[in-house]
Amino acid sequence: METGIARRGSPEALKSRLHRGTNQSGMRDHNERLVLSLVRQHGSLAKSDIARMTGLSAQTVSVIMRELEEDKLLVRQAPLRGKIGQPSIPMALNPEGAFFMGLKIGRRSAELVLIDFLGNVRAMLQHSYRYPAPRETVEFVTAGIRTMRGELTPAQDKRIAGLGVAMPFELWNWADTAGAPRDVMEEWRHRDIRADIQAQCEFPVYLQNDATSACGAELVFGQAGAARDFVYFYIGAFAGGGIVLNGRLYSGPKGNAGALGSMPVPGPDGKPTQLIDVASIAMLEKALSAKGIDGSYLWTSPQEWGDIGAELDEWIASASRALAYAIVAASSVIDFEAAVIDGWMPLEVRRRLVEAIRQAISGIDAEGLKLPFVREGTVGIHARALGGASLPLSERFLIGPNTSGGA
């Protein structure tokens, strides 16, 4: 029998935005994704719950869940007693059902993560650098994959369903801003990093923009609550973001939707500039360097920056103002329920930034708009790496997968 990991959805199933099932033959893969998506969302569900939510017949649901259990993707929970008739048996995702790898290639660091079917981190490796070099990055990934796979049992290793790469598109264009040698950055223009990694793996490798991937992590692993339409900002070395519409990550036909770092905002002098030139952490490092302070700890110690002082206060003030304008501008195009802020920063700094954004928005003329609620992200500093890992998870097991660069 074909295993759950080996199944691939048809293009029609992948593109489907429906939340209802179908009892017609030939659509089992779509329905399996639908069941897995609902179980992931709710934690555990009984067959009767799924039948009610999807409109599928009880017999169809029973067959699907039995096969998913045989494939070790679902596990039985304790029976729920106390009601008339037979006790219902909830089914939950099996953590050992599948494993996924995620790679973040950033402008100042790379991360490789291994997660299980629930999204629990099983292993993580990090590599910091002054700037990303293709050969060095591939060497880090090669060694990391070997190390992580060596710590799995043979049965677990067979259930690695894919690796997702999260990295800035057109990385070579940021040589000056990243302070990197132009010849090294130009190498990225002529390298297919996905193909380089795919050559070493028997499982599929996917590619997505890093900030969009972070948005995907918030959608799949975060606590988005009831919001099904939100704009997402990830503040790393450079600012970027993503868009979620109707509970789906939307990256557009060319993968550029949600390129929020390029959004025009007022600069410090009042003239238009891009969000990336104001709200990026690279701007904070630049301010520290101007005072003779080595800001490398911003990248190596994201959980704790210590007492930075006036430079951090000034950065939060300027970044929050720019982000406030970006949120208002985005809201004039799409009626977002929430604006989510996350990034490579300590939780206290993120909290201060969100509070400052809320205050800044209150001073912007937004007549005629219903502005979204601004809240903190729930995934944190590793959102990009986890977003990379969410690519194969979404592509192979969930309804309405993330749009990726393909396998």
Coordinates of C-alpha atoms in Angstrom, one line a residue:
M1 CA 0.0 0.0 0.0
E2 CA 1.2 3.5 -0.8
T3 CA 2.2 5.3 2.4
G4 CA 0.7 8.6 3.5
I5 CA 4.1 10.3 3.0
A6 CA 4.3 9.2 -0.6
R7 CA 1.0 10.7 -1.6
R8 CA 0.9 13.8 -3.7
G9 CA -2.1 15.9 -4.4
S10 CA -3.5 16.6 -7.8
P11 CA -3.2 20.2 -9.1
E12 CA -6.9 20.6 -8.6
A13 CA -6.6 19.4 -4.9
L14 CA -3.6 21.6 -4.3
K15 CA -5.4 24.7 -5.6
S16 CA -8.7 24.0 -3.9
R17 CA -9.9 26.6 -1.4
L18 CA -13.0 24.6 -0.4
H19 CA -13.5 23.5 3.2
R20 CA -16.1 20.9 2.1
G21 CA -15.3 17.4 1.2
T22 CA -16.5 15.3 -1.7
N23 CA -17.8 11.7 -1.6
Q24 CA -16.9 11.1 -5.3
S25 CA -14.3 8.6 -6.1
G26 CA -10.8 9.8 -7.1
M27 CA -10.8 12.6 -4.5
R28 CA -9.4 10.6 -1.6
D29 CA -6.2 12.6 -1.5
H30 CA -8.1 15.9 -1.2
N31 CA -10.2 14.4 1.6
E32 CA -7.3 13.0 3.5
R33 CA -5.7 16.5 3.4
L34 CA -8.9 18.0 4.6
V35 CA -9.1 15.5 7.6
L36 CA -5.5 16.1 8.5
S37 CA -5.9 19.9 8.3
L38 CA -9.0 19.8 10.6
V39 CA -7.3 17.5 13.1
R40 CA -4.2 19.8 13.2
Q41 CA -6.4 22.8 13.7
H42 CA -8.5 21.3 16.5
G43 CA -5.9 19.0 18.2
S44 CA -8.1 15.9 18.0
L45 CA -11.5 15.0 16.5
A46 CA -13.9 12.1 16.4
K47 CA -15.2 10.7 13.1
S48 CA -18.7 12.2 13.8
D49 CA -17.1 15.7 14.3
I50 CA -15.3 15.5 10.9
A51 CA -18.4 14.2 9.1
R52 CA -20.3 17.2 10.5
M53 CA -17.6 19.7 9.6
T54 CA -17.0 18.4 6.1
G55 CA -20.3 17.1 4.9
L56 CA -18.7 13.8 4.1
S57 CA -20.6 10.6 4.8
A58 CA -19.8 8.7 8.0
Q59 CA -18.7 5.8 5.9
T60 CA -16.3 8.0 3.8
V61 CA -14.8 9.5 7.0
S62 CA -14.4 6.1 8.6
V63 CA -12.5 4.8 5.6
I64 CA -10.2 7.8 5.4
M65 CA -9.4 7.8 9.1
R66 CA -8.7 4.1 9.1
E67 CA -6.3 4.4 6.3
L68 CA -4.6 7.4 7.9
E69 CA -4.2 5.4 11.1
E70 CA -2.8 2.5 9.1
D71 CA -0.3 4.9 7.6
K72 CA 0.6 6.0 11.1
L73 CA -0.4 9.6 10.5
L74 CA -3.2 9.5 13.0
V75 CA -3.3 7.9 16.5
R76 CA -6.3 7.0 18.7
Q77 CA -7.0 9.0 21.9
A78 CA -8.8 7.9 25.0
P79 CA -12.5 7.2 24.3
L80 CA -15.0 10.0 25.3
R81 CA -17.7 8.5 27.5
G82 CA -20.7 9.9 29.2
K83 CA -23.0 10.2 26.1
I84 CA -25.7 7.8 24.9
G85 CA -24.5 5.1 22.6
Q86 CA -21.0 3.9 21.9
P87 CA -18.2 6.2 23.2
S88 CA -16.5 8.3 20.5
I89 CA -12.8 7.9 19.9
P90 CA -11.0 11.1 19.0
M91 CA -8.1 10.9 16.6
A92 CA -5.0 13.1 16.8
L93 CA -1.9 13.6 14.7
N94 CA 0.9 11.1 15.3
P95 CA 4.1 13.1 16.1
E96 CA 6.1 10.3 14.5
G97 CA 3.9 10.3 11.4
A98 CA 6.3 12.5 9.3
F99 CA 9.3 14.6 9.8
F100 CA 10.3 17.8 8.0
M101 CA 13.5 19.9 7.6
G102 CA 13.6 23.6 7.3
L103 CA 16.6 25.8 6.3
K104 CA 16.7 29.5 6.8
I105 CA 19.4 31.4 4.8
G106 CA 19.6 34.9 6.2
R107 CA 21.9 37.8 5.6
R108 CA 23.7 37.3 8.9
S109 CA 23.0 33.6 9.9
A110 CA 21.7 30.3 8.7
E111 CA 19.5 27.8 10.6
L112 CA 18.6 24.2 10.0
V113 CA 15.7 22.7 11.9
L114 CA 14.1 19.2 12.1
I115 CA 10.5 19.1 13.2
D116 CA 7.9 16.3 13.7
F117 CA 4.4 16.1 12.4
L118 CA 3.1 18.3 15.3
G119 CA 5.7 20.9 14.6
N120 CA 7.8 20.1 17.7
V121 CA 11.5 20.9 17.1
R122 CA 13.5 17.7 17.3
A123 CA 16.9 19.3 16.4
M124 CA 18.3 22.7 15.4
L125 CA 21.6 24.0 14.2
Q126 CA 22.7 27.6 13.7
H127 CA 25.6 29.2 11.8
S128 CA 26.4 32.9 12.1
Y129 CA 28.5 34.8 9.5
R130 CA 29.2 38.4 8.3
Y131 CA 27.5 37.6 5.0
P132 CA 26.2 34.4 3.3
A133 CA 28.4 32.6 0.8
P134 CA 26.9 29.9 -1.4
R135 CA 29.6 27.2 -0.9
E136 CA 29.8 27.8 2.9
T137 CA 26.1 27.6 3.1
V138 CA 25.9 24.3 1.2
E139 CA 28.6 22.8 3.4
F140 CA 26.7 23.8 6.5
V141 CA 23.5 22.2 5.2
T142 CA 25.3 19.1 4.0
A143 CA 26.9 18.5 7.4
G144 CA 23.7 19.5 9.3
I145 CA 21.5 17.1 7.4
R146 CA 24.0 14.3 8.0
T147 CA 24.1 15.0 11.7
M148 CA 20.3 15.2 12.1
R149 CA 19.6 12.1 10.1
G150 CA 22.2 10.2 12.1
E151 CA 20.3 10.9 15.3
L152 CA 17.0 9.4 13.9
T153 CA 16.1 5.7 13.9
P154 CA 15.8 4.1 10.4
A155 CA 12.0 4.1 10.7
Q156 CA 12.0 7.9 11.5
D157 CA 14.5 8.6 8.7
K158 CA 12.2 7.0 6.1
R159 CA 9.5 9.4 7.2
I160 CA 11.3 12.6 6.3
A161 CA 8.8 14.1 3.9
G162 CA 10.9 17.1 2.6
L163 CA 13.0 20.1 3.2
G164 CA 12.0 23.7 2.8
V165 CA 14.5 26.5 2.1
A166 CA 13.5 30.0 3.3
M167 CA 15.8 32.7 1.9
P168 CA 15.6 36.2 0.5
F169 CA 14.9 36.3 -3.2
E170 CA 17.5 38.1 -5.3
L171 CA 20.0 38.0 -2.4
W172 CA 22.7 39.4 -4.6
N173 CA 20.9 42.8 -4.8
W174 CA 21.6 43.4 -1.1
A175 CA 25.4 43.3 -1.2
D176 CA 26.0 46.9 -0.2
T177 CA 23.3 46.9 2.5
A178 CA 24.6 43.6 3.9
G179 CA 28.2 44.9 3.8
A180 CA 29.2 41.9 1.7
P181 CA 31.8 41.6 -1.1
R182 CA 29.9 42.1 -4.3
D183 CA 31.7 39.2 -6.1
V184 CA 30.6 36.7 -3.4
M185 CA 27.0 37.9 -3.5
E186 CA 27.0 37.7 -7.3
E187 CA 27.6 34.0 -6.9
W188 CA 24.0 33.7 -5.6
R189 CA 22.7 35.0 -9.0
H190 CA 24.2 32.0 -10.8
R191 CA 23.5 29.3 -8.1
D192 CA 20.4 27.2 -7.8
I193 CA 20.6 26.5 -4.1
R194 CA 17.5 24.4 -4.2
A195 CA 19.0 22.2 -6.8
D196 CA 22.3 22.0 -5.0
I197 CA 20.5 20.7 -1.9
Q198 CA 18.1 18.5 -3.8
A199 CA 21.1 16.6 -5.3
Q200 CA 22.0 15.4 -1.8
C201 CA 18.4 14.4 -0.8
E202 CA 16.1 11.7 -1.9
F203 CA 13.1 13.6 -0.5
P204 CA 11.8 16.8 -2.2
V205 CA 13.2 20.2 -1.6
Y206 CA 11.1 23.4 -1.7
L207 CA 12.0 27.1 -1.9
Q208 CA 10.2 30.2 -0.6
N209 CA 11.0 33.8 0.3
D210 CA 12.2 33.9 3.9
A211 CA 9.7 36.5 5.2
T212 CA 6.8 34.7 3.4
S213 CA 8.0 31.5 5.0
A214 CA 7.9 33.1 8.4
C215 CA 4.3 34.1 7.7
G216 CA 3.6 30.5 6.8
A217 CA 5.0 29.4 10.2
E218 CA 2.7 31.8 12.0
L219 CA -0.2 30.3 10.0
V220 CA 0.6 26.6 10.5
F221 CA 2.3 26.6 13.9
G222 CA 1.3 29.9 15.5
Q223 CA -1.7 31.0 17.5
A224 CA -3.5 33.1 14.9
G225 CA -6.8 32.8 16.7
A226 CA -9.9 33.4 14.6
A227 CA -8.1 35.7 12.2
R228 CA -8.2 34.3 8.6
D229 CA -7.0 37.5 6.9
F230 CA -3.9 39.1 8.3
V231 CA -0.8 41.0 7.1
Y232 CA 2.5 39.8 8.6
F233 CA 5.8 41.6 9.2
Y234 CA 9.0 39.8 10.1
I235 CA 11.7 42.1 11.3
G236 CA 15.1 40.5 10.7
A237 CA 18.3 41.9 9.3
F238 CA 15.9 43.4 6.7
A239 CA 12.2 43.9 7.1
G240 CA 9.8 41.7 5.1
G241 CA 6.5 40.1 5.4
G242 CA 3.6 38.0 4.0
I243 CA -0.1 37.9 3.5
V244 CA -2.7 35.4 4.6
L245 CA -6.1 35.5 2.9
N246 CA -9.0 33.3 3.9
G247 CA -6.7 31.2 6.0
R248 CA -4.2 30.6 3.2
L249 CA -0.8 31.9 2.7
Y250 CA -0.9 34.0 -0.5
S251 CA 2.4 34.6 -2.3
G252 CA 1.0 35.5 -5.8
P253 CA 1.7 34.0 -9.2
K254 CA 5.4 35.1 -9.1
G255 CA 5.9 34.8 -5.4
N256 CA 6.2 38.5 -4.7
A257 CA 2.9 39.2 -3.0
G258 CA 3.6 40.5 0.5
A259 CA 6.9 42.0 -0.4
L260 CA 6.3 44.5 2.4
G261 CA 10.0 45.5 2.8
S262 CA 9.6 47.3 -0.5
M263 CA 6.6 49.3 0.6
P264 CA 7.1 53.1 0.4
V265 CA 6.9 54.8 3.9
P266 CA 7.9 58.2 5.2
G267 CA 11.6 58.3 6.0
P268 CA 13.2 60.2 8.9
D269 CA 13.4 63.3 6.7
G270 CA 9.8 63.0 5.7
K271 CA 10.7 61.9 2.2
P272 CA 9.5 58.5 0.8
T273 CA 11.7 55.5 1.4
Q274 CA 11.3 51.8 1.6
L275 CA 10.2 50.1 4.8
I276 CA 13.4 47.9 4.6
D277 CA 15.5 51.1 5.0
V278 CA 13.9 52.1 8.2
A279 CA 12.5 49.1 10.1
S280 CA 15.3 46.6 9.5
I281 CA 17.5 45.5 12.4
A282 CA 20.5 46.3 10.1
M283 CA 19.6 49.9 10.7
L284 CA 20.0 49.4 14.5
E285 CA 23.3 47.8 13.9
K286 CA 24.4 50.7 11.7
A287 CA 23.4 53.2 14.4
L288 CA 25.5 51.2 17.0
S289 CA 28.5 51.0 14.7
A290 CA 28.3 54.8 14.2
K291 CA 28.8 55.1 18.0
G292 CA 31.7 52.7 17.9
I293 CA 29.7 49.8 19.3
D294 CA 30.0 46.3 17.9
G295 CA 26.5 45.2 17.2
S296 CA 27.3 41.6 16.2
Y297 CA 25.5 40.3 19.3
L298 CA 22.2 41.3 17.6
W299 CA 22.6 38.3 15.4
T300 CA 24.2 35.8 17.8
S301 CA 22.0 36.6 20.9
P302 CA 18.5 37.3 19.6
Q303 CA 16.9 36.2 23.0
E304 CA 18.8 38.9 24.9
W305 CA 20.3 42.1 23.7
G306 CA 21.1 43.6 27.0
D307 CA 20.9 47.3 27.7
I308 CA 21.4 49.0 24.4
G309 CA 20.1 52.4 25.5
A310 CA 19.2 55.4 23.3
E311 CA 20.0 53.7 20.0
L312 CA 17.4 51.1 20.6
D313 CA 14.8 53.7 21.7
E314 CA 15.4 55.7 18.5
W315 CA 15.2 52.6 16.3
I316 CA 11.9 51.5 17.9
A317 CA 10.5 55.0 17.4
S318 CA 11.4 55.2 13.7
A319 CA 10.7 51.5 12.9
S320 CA 7.3 51.7 14.6
R321 CA 6.3 54.8 12.7
A322 CA 7.3 53.2 9.4
L323 CA 5.4 50.0 10.2
A324 CA 2.3 52.0 11.2
Y325 CA 2.2 53.6 7.8
A326 CA 2.8 50.3 6.1
I327 CA -0.1 48.7 8.0
V328 CA -2.5 51.6 7.2
A329 CA -1.4 51.5 3.5
A330 CA -2.0 47.7 3.3
S331 CA -5.4 48.1 5.0
S332 CA -6.5 50.4 2.2
V333 CA -6.1 47.5 -0.2
I334 CA -7.3 44.6 1.8
D335 CA -9.6 44.5 4.9
F336 CA -7.2 42.7 7.2
E337 CA -8.4 41.5 10.6
A338 CA -4.9 41.6 12.2
A339 CA -1.4 42.9 11.6
V340 CA 1.1 40.5 13.1
I341 CA 4.6 41.6 14.1
D342 CA 7.5 39.1 14.8
G343 CA 11.2 39.1 14.3
W344 CA 14.7 38.3 15.2
M345 CA 14.6 40.1 18.6
P346 CA 14.0 39.6 22.3
L347 CA 10.4 39.2 23.4
E348 CA 10.6 42.5 25.4
V349 CA 11.8 44.4 22.3
R350 CA 9.0 42.9 20.2
R351 CA 6.5 43.9 22.9
R352 CA 7.8 47.5 22.9
L353 CA 7.8 47.7 19.1
V354 CA 4.1 46.5 18.9
E355 CA 3.1 49.0 21.6
A356 CA 4.9 51.8 19.7
I357 CA 3.2 50.8 16.4
R358 CA -0.2 51.0 18.1
Q359 CA 0.5 54.4 19.3
A360 CA 1.9 55.6 16.0
I361 CA -1.2 54.3 14.1
S362 CA -3.5 56.4 16.3
G363 CA -1.8 59.5 15.0
I364 CA -2.3 58.6 11.3
D365 CA -5.3 59.8 9.3
A366 CA -7.1 56.6 8.5
E367 CA -10.6 57.9 7.8
G368 CA -12.7 55.5 5.8
L369 CA -10.6 52.5 6.9
K370 CA -11.2 49.8 9.5
L371 CA -7.7 49.2 10.8
P372 CA -6.6 45.7 11.9
F373 CA -5.6 44.8 15.4
V374 CA -1.9 44.9 15.8
R375 CA -0.5 42.0 17.8
E376 CA 2.7 40.2 18.4
G377 CA 3.6 37.0 16.5
T378 CA 3.6 33.7 18.4
V379 CA 6.4 31.8 16.7
G380 CA 9.4 34.0 17.5
I381 CA 12.9 34.2 16.3
H382 CA 13.0 30.8 14.5
A383 CA 9.9 31.6 12.4
R384 CA 11.8 31.6 9.1
A385 CA 13.4 28.2 9.7
L386 CA 10.1 26.8 10.9
G387 CA 8.4 28.4 7.9
G388 CA 10.8 26.5 5.7
A389 CA 9.9 23.3 7.4
S390 CA 6.2 24.1 7.0
L391 CA 6.6 24.1 3.1
P392 CA 6.8 20.3 2.7
L393 CA 4.3 19.8 5.5
S394 CA 1.7 22.1 3.8
E395 CA 2.5 20.9 0.2
R396 CA 2.1 17.3 1.1
F397 CA -0.4 17.0 3.9
L398 CA -2.6 20.1 4.2
I399 CA -5.5 21.7 2.3
G400 CA -4.5 25.0 0.6
P401 CA -0.8 24.4 0.7
N402 CA 1.7 27.3 0.8
T403 CA 2.8 28.4 -2.6
S404 CA 6.4 27.3 -3.0
G405 CA 9.1 27.4 -5.5
G406 CA 8.4 23.8 -6.3
A407 CA 10.1 20.5 -5.6

